[in-house]
PDB file of C-alpha atoms in Angstrom:
ATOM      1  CA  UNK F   1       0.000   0.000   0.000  1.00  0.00           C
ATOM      2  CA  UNK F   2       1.368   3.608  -1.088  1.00  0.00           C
ATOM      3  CA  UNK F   3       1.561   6.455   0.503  1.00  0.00           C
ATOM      4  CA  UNK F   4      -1.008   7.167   3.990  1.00  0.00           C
ATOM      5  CA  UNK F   5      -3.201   4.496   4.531  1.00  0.00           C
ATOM      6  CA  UNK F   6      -7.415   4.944   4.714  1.00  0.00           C
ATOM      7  CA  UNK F   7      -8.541   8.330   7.115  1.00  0.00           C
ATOM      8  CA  UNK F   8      -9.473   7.425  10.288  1.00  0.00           C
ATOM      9  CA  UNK F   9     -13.230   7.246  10.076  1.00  0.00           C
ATOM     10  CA  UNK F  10     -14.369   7.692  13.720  1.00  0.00           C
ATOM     11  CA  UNK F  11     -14.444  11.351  13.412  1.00  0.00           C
ATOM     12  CA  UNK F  12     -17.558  11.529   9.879  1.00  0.00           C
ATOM     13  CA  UNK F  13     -18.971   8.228  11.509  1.00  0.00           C
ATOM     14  CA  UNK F  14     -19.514   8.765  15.441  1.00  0.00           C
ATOM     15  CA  UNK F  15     -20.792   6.540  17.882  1.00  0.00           C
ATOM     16  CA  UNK F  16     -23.565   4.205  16.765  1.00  0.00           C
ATOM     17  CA  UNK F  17     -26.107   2.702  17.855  1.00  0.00           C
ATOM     18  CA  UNK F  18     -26.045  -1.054  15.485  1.00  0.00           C
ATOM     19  CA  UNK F  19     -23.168  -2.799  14.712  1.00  0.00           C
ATOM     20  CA  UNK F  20     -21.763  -3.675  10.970  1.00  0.00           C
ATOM     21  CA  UNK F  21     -22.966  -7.071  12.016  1.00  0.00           C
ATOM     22  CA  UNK F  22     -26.723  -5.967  12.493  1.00  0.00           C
ATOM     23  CA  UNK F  23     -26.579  -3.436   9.017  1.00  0.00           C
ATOM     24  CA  UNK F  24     -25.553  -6.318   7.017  1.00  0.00           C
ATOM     25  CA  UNK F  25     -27.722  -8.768   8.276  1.00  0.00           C
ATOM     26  CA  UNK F  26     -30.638  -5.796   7.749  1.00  0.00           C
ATOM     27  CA  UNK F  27     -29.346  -6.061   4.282  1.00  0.00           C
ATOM     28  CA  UNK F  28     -29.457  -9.701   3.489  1.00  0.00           C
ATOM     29  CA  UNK F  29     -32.974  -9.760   4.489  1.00  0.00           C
ATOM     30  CA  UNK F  30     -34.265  -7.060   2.437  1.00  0.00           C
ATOM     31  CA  UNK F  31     -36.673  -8.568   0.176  1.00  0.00           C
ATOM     32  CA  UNK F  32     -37.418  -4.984  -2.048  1.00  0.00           C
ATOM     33  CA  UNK F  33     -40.813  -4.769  -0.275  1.00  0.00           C
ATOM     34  CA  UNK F  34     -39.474  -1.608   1.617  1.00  0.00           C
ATOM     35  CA  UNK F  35     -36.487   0.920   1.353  1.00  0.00           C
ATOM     36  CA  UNK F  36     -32.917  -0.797   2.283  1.00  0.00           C
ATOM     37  CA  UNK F  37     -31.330   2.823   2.465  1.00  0.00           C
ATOM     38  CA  UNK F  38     -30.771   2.931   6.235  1.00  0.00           C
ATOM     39  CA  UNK F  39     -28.400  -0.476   6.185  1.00  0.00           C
ATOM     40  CA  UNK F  40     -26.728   1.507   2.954  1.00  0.00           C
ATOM     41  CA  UNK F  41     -26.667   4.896   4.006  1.00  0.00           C
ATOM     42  CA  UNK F  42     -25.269   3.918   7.114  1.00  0.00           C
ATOM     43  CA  UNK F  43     -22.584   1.585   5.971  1.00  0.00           C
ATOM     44  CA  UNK F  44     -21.967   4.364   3.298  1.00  0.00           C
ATOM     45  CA  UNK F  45     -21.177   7.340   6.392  1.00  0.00           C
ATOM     46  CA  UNK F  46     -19.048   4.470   8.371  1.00  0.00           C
ATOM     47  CA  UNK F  47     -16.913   3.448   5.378  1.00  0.00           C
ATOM     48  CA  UNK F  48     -16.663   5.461   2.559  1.00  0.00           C
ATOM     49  CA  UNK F  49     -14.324   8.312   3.122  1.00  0.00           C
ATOM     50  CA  UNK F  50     -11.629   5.191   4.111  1.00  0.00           C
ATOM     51  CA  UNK F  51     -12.440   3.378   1.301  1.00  0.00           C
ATOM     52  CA  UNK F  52     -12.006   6.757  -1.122  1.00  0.00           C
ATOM     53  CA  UNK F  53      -8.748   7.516   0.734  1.00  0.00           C
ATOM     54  CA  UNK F  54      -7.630   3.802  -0.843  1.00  0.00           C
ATOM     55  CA  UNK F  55      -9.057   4.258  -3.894  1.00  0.00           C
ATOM     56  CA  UNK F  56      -7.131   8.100  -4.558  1.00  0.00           C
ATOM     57  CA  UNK F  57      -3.860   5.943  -4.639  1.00  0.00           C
ATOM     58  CA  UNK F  58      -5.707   3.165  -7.004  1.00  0.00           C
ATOM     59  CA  UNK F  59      -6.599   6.276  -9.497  1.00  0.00           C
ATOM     60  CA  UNK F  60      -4.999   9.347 -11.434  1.00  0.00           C
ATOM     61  CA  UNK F  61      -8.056  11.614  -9.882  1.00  0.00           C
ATOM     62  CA  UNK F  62     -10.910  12.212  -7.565  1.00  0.00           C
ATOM     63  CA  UNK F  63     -13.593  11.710  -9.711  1.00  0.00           C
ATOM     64  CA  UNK F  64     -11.925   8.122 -10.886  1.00  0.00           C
ATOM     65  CA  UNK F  65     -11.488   7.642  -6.868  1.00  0.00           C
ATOM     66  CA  UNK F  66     -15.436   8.116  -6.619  1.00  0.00           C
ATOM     67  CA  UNK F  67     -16.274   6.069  -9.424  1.00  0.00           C
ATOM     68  CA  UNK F  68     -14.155   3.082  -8.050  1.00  0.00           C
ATOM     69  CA  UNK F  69     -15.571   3.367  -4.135  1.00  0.00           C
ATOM     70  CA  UNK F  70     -19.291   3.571  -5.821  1.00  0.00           C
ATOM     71  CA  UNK F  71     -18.229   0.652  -7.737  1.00  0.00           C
ATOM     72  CA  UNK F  72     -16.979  -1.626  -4.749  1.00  0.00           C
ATOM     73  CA  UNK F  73     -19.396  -0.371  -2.342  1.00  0.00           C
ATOM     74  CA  UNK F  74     -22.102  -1.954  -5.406  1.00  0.00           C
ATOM     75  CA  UNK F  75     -20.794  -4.690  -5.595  1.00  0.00           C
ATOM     76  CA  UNK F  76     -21.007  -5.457  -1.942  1.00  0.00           C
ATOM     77  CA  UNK F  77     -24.144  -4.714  -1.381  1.00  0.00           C
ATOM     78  CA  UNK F  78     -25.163  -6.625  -4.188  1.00  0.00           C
ATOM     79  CA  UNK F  79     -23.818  -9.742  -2.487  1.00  0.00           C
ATOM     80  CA  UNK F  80     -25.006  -9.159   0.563  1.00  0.00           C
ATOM     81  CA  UNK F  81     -28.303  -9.018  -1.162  1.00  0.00           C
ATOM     82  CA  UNK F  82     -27.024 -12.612  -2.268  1.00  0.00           C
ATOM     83  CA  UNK F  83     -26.278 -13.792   1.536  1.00  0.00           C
ATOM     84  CA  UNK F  84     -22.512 -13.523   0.040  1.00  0.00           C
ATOM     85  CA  UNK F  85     -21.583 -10.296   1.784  1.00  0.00           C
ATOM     86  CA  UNK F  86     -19.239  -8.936   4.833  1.00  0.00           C
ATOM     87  CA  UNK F  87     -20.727  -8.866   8.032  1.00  0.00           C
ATOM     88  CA  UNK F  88     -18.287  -7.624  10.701  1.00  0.00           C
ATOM     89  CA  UNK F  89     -15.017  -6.722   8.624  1.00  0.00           C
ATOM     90  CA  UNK F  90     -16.381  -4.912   6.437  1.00  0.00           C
ATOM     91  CA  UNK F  91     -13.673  -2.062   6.030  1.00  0.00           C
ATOM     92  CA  UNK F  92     -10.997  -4.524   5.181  1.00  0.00           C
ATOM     93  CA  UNK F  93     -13.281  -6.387   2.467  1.00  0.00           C
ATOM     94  CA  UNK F  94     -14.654  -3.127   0.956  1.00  0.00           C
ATOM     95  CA  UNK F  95     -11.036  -1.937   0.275  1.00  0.00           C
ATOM     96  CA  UNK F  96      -9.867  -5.833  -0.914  1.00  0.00           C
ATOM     97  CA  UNK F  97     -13.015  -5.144  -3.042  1.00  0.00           C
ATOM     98  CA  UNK F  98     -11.876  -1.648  -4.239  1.00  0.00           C
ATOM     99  CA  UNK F  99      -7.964  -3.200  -5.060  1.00  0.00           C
ATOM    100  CA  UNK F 100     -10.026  -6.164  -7.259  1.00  0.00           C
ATOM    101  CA  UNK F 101     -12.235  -3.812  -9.151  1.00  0.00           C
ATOM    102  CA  UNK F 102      -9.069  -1.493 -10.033  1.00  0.00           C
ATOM    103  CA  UNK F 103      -7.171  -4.954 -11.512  1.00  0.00           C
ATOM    104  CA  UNK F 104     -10.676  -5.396 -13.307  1.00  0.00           C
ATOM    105  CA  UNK F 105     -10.382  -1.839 -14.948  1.00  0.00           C
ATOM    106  CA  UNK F 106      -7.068  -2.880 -16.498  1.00  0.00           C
ATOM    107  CA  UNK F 107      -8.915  -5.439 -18.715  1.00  0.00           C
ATOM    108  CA  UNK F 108     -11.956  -3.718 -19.720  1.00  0.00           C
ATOM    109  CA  UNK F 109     -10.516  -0.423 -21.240  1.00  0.00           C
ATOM    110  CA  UNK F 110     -10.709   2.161 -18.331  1.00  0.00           C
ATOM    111  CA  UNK F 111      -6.461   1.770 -17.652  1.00  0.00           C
ATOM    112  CA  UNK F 112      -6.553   5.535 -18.564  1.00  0.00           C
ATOM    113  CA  UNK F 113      -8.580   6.043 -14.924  1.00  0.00           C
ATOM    114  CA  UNK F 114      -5.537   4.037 -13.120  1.00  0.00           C
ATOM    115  CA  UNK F 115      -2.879   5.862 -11.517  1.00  0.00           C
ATOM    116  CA  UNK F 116      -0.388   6.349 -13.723  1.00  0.00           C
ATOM    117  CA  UNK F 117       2.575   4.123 -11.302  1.00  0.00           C
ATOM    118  CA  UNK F 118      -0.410   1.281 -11.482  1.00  0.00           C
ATOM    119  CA  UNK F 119      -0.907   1.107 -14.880  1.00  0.00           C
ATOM    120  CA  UNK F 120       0.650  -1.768 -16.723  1.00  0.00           C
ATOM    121  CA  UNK F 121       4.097  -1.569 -18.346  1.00  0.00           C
ATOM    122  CA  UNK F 122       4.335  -2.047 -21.904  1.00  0.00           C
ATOM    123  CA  UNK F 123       8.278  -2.945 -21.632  1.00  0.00           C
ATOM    124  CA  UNK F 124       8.036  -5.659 -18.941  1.00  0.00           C
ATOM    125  CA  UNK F 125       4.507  -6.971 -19.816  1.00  0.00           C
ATOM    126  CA  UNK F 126       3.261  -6.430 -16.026  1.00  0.00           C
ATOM    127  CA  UNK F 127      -0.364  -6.162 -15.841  1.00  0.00           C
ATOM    128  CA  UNK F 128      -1.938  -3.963 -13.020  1.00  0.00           C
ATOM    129  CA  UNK F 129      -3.440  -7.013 -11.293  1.00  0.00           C
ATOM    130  CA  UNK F 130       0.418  -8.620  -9.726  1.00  0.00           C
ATOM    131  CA  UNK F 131       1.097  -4.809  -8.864  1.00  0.00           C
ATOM    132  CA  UNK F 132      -1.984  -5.146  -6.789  1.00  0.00           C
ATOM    133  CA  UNK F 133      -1.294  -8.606  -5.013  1.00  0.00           C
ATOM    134  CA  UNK F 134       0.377  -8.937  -1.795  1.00  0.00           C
ATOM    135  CA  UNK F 135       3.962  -9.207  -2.119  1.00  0.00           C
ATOM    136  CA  UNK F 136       6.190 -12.573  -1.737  1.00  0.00           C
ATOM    137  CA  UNK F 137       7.495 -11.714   1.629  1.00  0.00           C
ATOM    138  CA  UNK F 138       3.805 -10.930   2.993  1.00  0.00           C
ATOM    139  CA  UNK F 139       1.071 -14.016   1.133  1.00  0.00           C
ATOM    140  CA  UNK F 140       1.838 -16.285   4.359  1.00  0.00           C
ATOM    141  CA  UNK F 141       0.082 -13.175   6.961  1.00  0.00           C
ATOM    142  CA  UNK F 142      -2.635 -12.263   3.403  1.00  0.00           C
ATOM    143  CA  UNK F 143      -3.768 -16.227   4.059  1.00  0.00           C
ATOM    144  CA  UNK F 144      -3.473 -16.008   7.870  1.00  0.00           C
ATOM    145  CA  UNK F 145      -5.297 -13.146   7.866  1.00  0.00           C
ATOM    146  CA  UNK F 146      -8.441 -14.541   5.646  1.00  0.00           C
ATOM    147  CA  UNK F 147      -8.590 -17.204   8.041  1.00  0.00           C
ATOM    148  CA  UNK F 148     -10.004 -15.137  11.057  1.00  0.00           C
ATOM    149  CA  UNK F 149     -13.248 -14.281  11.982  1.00  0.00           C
ATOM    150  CA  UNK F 150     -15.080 -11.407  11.160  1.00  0.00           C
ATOM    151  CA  UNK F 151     -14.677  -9.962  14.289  1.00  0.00           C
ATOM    152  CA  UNK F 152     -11.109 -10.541  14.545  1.00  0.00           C
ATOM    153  CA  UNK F 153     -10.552  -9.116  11.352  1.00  0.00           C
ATOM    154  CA  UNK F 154     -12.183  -6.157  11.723  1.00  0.00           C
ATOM    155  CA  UNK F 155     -10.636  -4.848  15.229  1.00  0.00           C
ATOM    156  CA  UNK F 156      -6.941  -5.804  13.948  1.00  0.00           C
ATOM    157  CA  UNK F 157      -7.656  -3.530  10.756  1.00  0.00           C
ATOM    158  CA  UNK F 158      -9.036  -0.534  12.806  1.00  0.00           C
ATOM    159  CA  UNK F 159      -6.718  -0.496  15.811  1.00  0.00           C
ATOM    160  CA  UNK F 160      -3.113  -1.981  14.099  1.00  0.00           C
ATOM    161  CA  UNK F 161      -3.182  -0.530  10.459  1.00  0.00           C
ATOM    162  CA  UNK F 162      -5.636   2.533  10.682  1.00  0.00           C
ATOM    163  CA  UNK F 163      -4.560   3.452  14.039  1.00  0.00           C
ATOM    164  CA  UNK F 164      -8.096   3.823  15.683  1.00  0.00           C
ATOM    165  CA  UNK F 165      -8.997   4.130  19.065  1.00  0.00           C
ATOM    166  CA  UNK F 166     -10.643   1.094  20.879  1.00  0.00           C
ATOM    167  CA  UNK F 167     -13.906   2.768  20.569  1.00  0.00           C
ATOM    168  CA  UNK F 168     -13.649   2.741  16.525  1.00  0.00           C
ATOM    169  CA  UNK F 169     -14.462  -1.319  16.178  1.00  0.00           C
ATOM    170  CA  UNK F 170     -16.115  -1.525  19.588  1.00  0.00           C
ATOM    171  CA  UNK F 171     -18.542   0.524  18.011  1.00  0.00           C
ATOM    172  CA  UNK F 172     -18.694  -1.259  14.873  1.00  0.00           C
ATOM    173  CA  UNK F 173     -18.832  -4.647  16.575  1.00  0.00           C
ATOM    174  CA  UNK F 174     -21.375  -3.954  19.096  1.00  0.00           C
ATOM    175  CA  UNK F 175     -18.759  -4.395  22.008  1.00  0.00           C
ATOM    176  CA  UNK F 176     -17.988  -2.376  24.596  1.00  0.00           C
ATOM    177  CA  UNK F 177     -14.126  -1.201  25.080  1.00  0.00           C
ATOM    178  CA  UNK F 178     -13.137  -3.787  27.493  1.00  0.00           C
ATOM    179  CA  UNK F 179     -14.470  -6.980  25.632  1.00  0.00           C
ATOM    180  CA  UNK F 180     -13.488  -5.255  22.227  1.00  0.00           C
ATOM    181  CA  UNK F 181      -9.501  -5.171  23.718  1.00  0.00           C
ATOM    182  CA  UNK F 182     -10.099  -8.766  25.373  1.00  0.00           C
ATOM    183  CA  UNK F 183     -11.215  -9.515  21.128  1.00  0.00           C
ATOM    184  CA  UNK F 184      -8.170  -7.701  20.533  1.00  0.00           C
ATOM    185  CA  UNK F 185      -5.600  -9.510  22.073  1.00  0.00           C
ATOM    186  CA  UNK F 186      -7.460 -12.412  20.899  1.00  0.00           C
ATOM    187  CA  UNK F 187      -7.378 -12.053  17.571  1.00  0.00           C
ATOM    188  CA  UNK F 188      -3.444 -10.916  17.331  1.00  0.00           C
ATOM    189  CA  UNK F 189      -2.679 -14.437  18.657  1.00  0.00           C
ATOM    190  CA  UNK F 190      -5.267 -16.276  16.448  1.00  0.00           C
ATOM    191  CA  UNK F 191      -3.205 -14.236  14.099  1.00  0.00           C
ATOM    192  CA  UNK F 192       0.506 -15.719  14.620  1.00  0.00           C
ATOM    193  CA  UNK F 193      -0.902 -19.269  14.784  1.00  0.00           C
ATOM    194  CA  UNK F 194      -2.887 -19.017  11.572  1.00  0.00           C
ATOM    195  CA  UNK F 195       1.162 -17.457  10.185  1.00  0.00           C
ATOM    196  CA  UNK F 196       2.827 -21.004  11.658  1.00  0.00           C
ATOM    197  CA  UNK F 197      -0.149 -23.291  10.309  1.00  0.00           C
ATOM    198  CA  UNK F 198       0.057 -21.961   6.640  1.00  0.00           C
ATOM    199  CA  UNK F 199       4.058 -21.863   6.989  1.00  0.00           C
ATOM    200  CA  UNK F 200       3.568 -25.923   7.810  1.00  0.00           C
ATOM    201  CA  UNK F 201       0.660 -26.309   5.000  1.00  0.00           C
ATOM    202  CA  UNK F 202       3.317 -24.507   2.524  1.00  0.00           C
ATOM    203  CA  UNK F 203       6.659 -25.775   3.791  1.00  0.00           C
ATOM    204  CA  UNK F 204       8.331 -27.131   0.700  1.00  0.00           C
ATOM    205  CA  UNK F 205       9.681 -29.861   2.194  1.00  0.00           C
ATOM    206  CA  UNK F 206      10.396 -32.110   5.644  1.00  0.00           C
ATOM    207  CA  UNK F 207      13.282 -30.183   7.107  1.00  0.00           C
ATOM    208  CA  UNK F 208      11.309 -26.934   6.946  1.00  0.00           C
ATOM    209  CA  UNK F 209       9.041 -28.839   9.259  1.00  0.00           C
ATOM    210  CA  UNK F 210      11.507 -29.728  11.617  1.00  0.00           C
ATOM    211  CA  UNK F 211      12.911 -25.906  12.179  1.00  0.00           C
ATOM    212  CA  UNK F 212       9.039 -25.053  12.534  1.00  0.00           C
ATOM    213  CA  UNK F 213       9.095 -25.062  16.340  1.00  0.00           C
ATOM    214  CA  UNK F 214      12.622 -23.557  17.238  1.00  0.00           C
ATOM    215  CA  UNK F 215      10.789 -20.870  14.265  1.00  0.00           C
ATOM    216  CA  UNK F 216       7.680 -19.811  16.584  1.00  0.00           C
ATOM    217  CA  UNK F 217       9.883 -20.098  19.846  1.00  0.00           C
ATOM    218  CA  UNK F 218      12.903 -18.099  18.864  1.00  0.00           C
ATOM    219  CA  UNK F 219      10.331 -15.161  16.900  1.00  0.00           C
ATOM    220  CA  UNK F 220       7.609 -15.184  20.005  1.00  0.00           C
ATOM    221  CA  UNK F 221      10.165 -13.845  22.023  1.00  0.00           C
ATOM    222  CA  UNK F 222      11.949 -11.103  19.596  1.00  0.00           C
ATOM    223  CA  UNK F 223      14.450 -13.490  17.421  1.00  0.00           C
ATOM    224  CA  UNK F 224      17.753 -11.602  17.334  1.00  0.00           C
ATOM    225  CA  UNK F 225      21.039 -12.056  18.788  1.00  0.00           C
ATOM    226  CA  UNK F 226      19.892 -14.786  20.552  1.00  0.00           C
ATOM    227  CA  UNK F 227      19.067 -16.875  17.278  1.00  0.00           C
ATOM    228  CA  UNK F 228      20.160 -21.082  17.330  1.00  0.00           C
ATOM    229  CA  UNK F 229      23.028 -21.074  14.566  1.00  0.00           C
ATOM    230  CA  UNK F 230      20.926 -24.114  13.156  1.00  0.00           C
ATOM    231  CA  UNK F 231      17.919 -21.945  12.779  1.00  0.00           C
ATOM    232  CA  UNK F 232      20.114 -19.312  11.562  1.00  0.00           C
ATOM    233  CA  UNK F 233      21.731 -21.077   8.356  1.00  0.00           C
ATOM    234  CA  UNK F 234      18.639 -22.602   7.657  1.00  0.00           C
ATOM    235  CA  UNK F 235      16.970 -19.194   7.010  1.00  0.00           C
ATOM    236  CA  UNK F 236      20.306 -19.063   5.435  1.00  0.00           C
ATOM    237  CA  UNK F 237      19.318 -21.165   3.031  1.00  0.00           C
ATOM    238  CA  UNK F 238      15.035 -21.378   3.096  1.00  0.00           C
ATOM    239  CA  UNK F 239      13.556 -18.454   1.382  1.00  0.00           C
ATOM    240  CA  UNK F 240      10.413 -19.794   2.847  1.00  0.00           C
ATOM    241  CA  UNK F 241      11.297 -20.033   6.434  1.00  0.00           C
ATOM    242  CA  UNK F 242      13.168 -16.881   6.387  1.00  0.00           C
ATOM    243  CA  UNK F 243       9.890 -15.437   4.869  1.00  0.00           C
ATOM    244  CA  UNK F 244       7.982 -16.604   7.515  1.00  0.00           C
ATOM    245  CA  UNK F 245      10.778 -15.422   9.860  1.00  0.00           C
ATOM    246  CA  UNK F 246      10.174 -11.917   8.782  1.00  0.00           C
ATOM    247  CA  UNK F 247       6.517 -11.970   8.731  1.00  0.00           C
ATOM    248  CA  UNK F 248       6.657 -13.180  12.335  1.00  0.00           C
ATOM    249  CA  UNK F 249       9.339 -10.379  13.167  1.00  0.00           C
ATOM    250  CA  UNK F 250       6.563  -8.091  12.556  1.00  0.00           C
ATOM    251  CA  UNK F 251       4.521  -8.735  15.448  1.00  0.00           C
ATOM    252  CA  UNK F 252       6.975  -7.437  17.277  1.00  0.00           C
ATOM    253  CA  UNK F 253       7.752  -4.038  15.180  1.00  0.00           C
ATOM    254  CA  UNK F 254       6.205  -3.630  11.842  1.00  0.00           C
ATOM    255  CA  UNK F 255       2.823  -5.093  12.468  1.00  0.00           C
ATOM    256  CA  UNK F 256       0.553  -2.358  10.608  1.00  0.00           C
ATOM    257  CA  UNK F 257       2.517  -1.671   7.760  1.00  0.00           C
ATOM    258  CA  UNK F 258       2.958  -5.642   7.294  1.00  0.00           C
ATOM    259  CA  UNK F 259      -0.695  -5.968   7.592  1.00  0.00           C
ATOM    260  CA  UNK F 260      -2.054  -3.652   5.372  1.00  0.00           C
ATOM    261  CA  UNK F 261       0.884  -5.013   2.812  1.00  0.00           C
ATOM    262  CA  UNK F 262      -0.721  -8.092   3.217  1.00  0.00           C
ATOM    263  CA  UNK F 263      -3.908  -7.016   2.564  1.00  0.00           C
ATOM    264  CA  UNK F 264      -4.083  -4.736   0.146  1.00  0.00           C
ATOM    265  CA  UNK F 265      -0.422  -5.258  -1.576  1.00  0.00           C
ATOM    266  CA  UNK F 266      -0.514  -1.498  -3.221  1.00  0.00           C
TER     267      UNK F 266
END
């Protein structure tokens, strides 16, 4: 991700009084009998200027900016409309969302609306969808990361890469401050362990799988100086394990940046 990440959002979106949760549900059961603007309009004042902020990197302008958010905050509604939607993390989808529907633009003859770093290079052949993936050294936290709840996604996005105050997601997840740093705390560690059981679903081969434990041990307390010299020229030598080294690293010092890297990849 270039440049500042999404605004913080708690100062157009306030306090409320229903969780993400209860607008989307609202959503999926709206059978066009009555209006479904207050799930939309609501979602729209909690979300959008974050997911515009995104976009503004994703574009050469702010009128391609508001044409892309429109477009990705569609789309989702549409599949919640489909029982296919986000429920609690739905700032982290929408901009996922908003990065997929840019790649999209490069194929269907709108590449002139891209920014112009983002659009694809004639000389190399790149197309705008790998400048929008997740890079090497971050897929392993991008997979960890899709395997969390809702919930757990949602209050790592607001507090570690948009920097919001505990109220932020309590607020979006119907929690109060206390249970919503308890979910917190939580969902960090669900985090790392998701990291180590994709690094032993991907490990390349059986000695990766032996180092796995010294791995977690030696990076859950800081990794450093105090590193096993076996570990050590293994990572040497493992561009997967010292991959997973790194990504581990950051949950020390690096965590939001490596997360929203992860997530969004430009």
């Amino acid at each position: 991700m270039k440049g500042e990440g999404p605004s913080n959002s708690w100062d157009s979106a306030g306090p409320f009084g229903i969780s993400d949760g209860e607008l989307s549900a609202e959503l999926q059961k709206w059978t066009g009998s009555a209006s479904a603007l207050h799930p939309v309009g609501e979602l729209l004042d909690r979300h959008w200027a974050a997911a515009f902020a995104y976009a503004r990197l994703c574009t050469d302008g702010p009128r391609a900016a508001g044409m892309l958010t429109t477009a990705a905050f569609t789309r989702l509604f549409g599949e919640s409309l489909h029982q296919a939607g986000p429920s609690a993390a739905w700032r982290p989808h929408l901009l996922v969302t908003v990065r997929r529907i840019a790649a999209e633009w490069d194929t269907d003859g709108r590449q002139e609306l891209l920014h112009p770093a983002l659009r694809p290079d004639p000389a190399s052949g790149e197309r705008v969808a790998g400048r929008l993936l997740p890079p090497p050294g971050r897929r392993l936290l991008a997979r960890a990361f899709q395997r969390l709840p809702q919930p757990s996604r949602a209050v790592l996005w607001h507090t570690e890469v948009e920097g919001e105050p505990l109220a932020v997601p309590a607020a979006l997840l119907g929690l109060d401050e206390e249970s919503t740093a308890v979910e917190l705390a939580r969902a960090r560690d669900r985090l790392r362990e998701e990291c180590l059981q994709t690094h032993r679903e991907l490990a390349p081969d059986a000695e990766c799988g032996r180092y796995l434990r010294m791995l977690d041990v030696t990076f859950r307390r800081g990794g450093g100086l105090a590193m096993d010299p076996d570990l050590r020229g293994h990572l040497d030598g493992c561009g997967h394990c010292a991959r997973t080294a790194d990504q581990l690293a950051r949950f020390h010092d690096g965590l939001p940046l490596a997360l929203a890297e992860a997530v969004l990849g430009w």
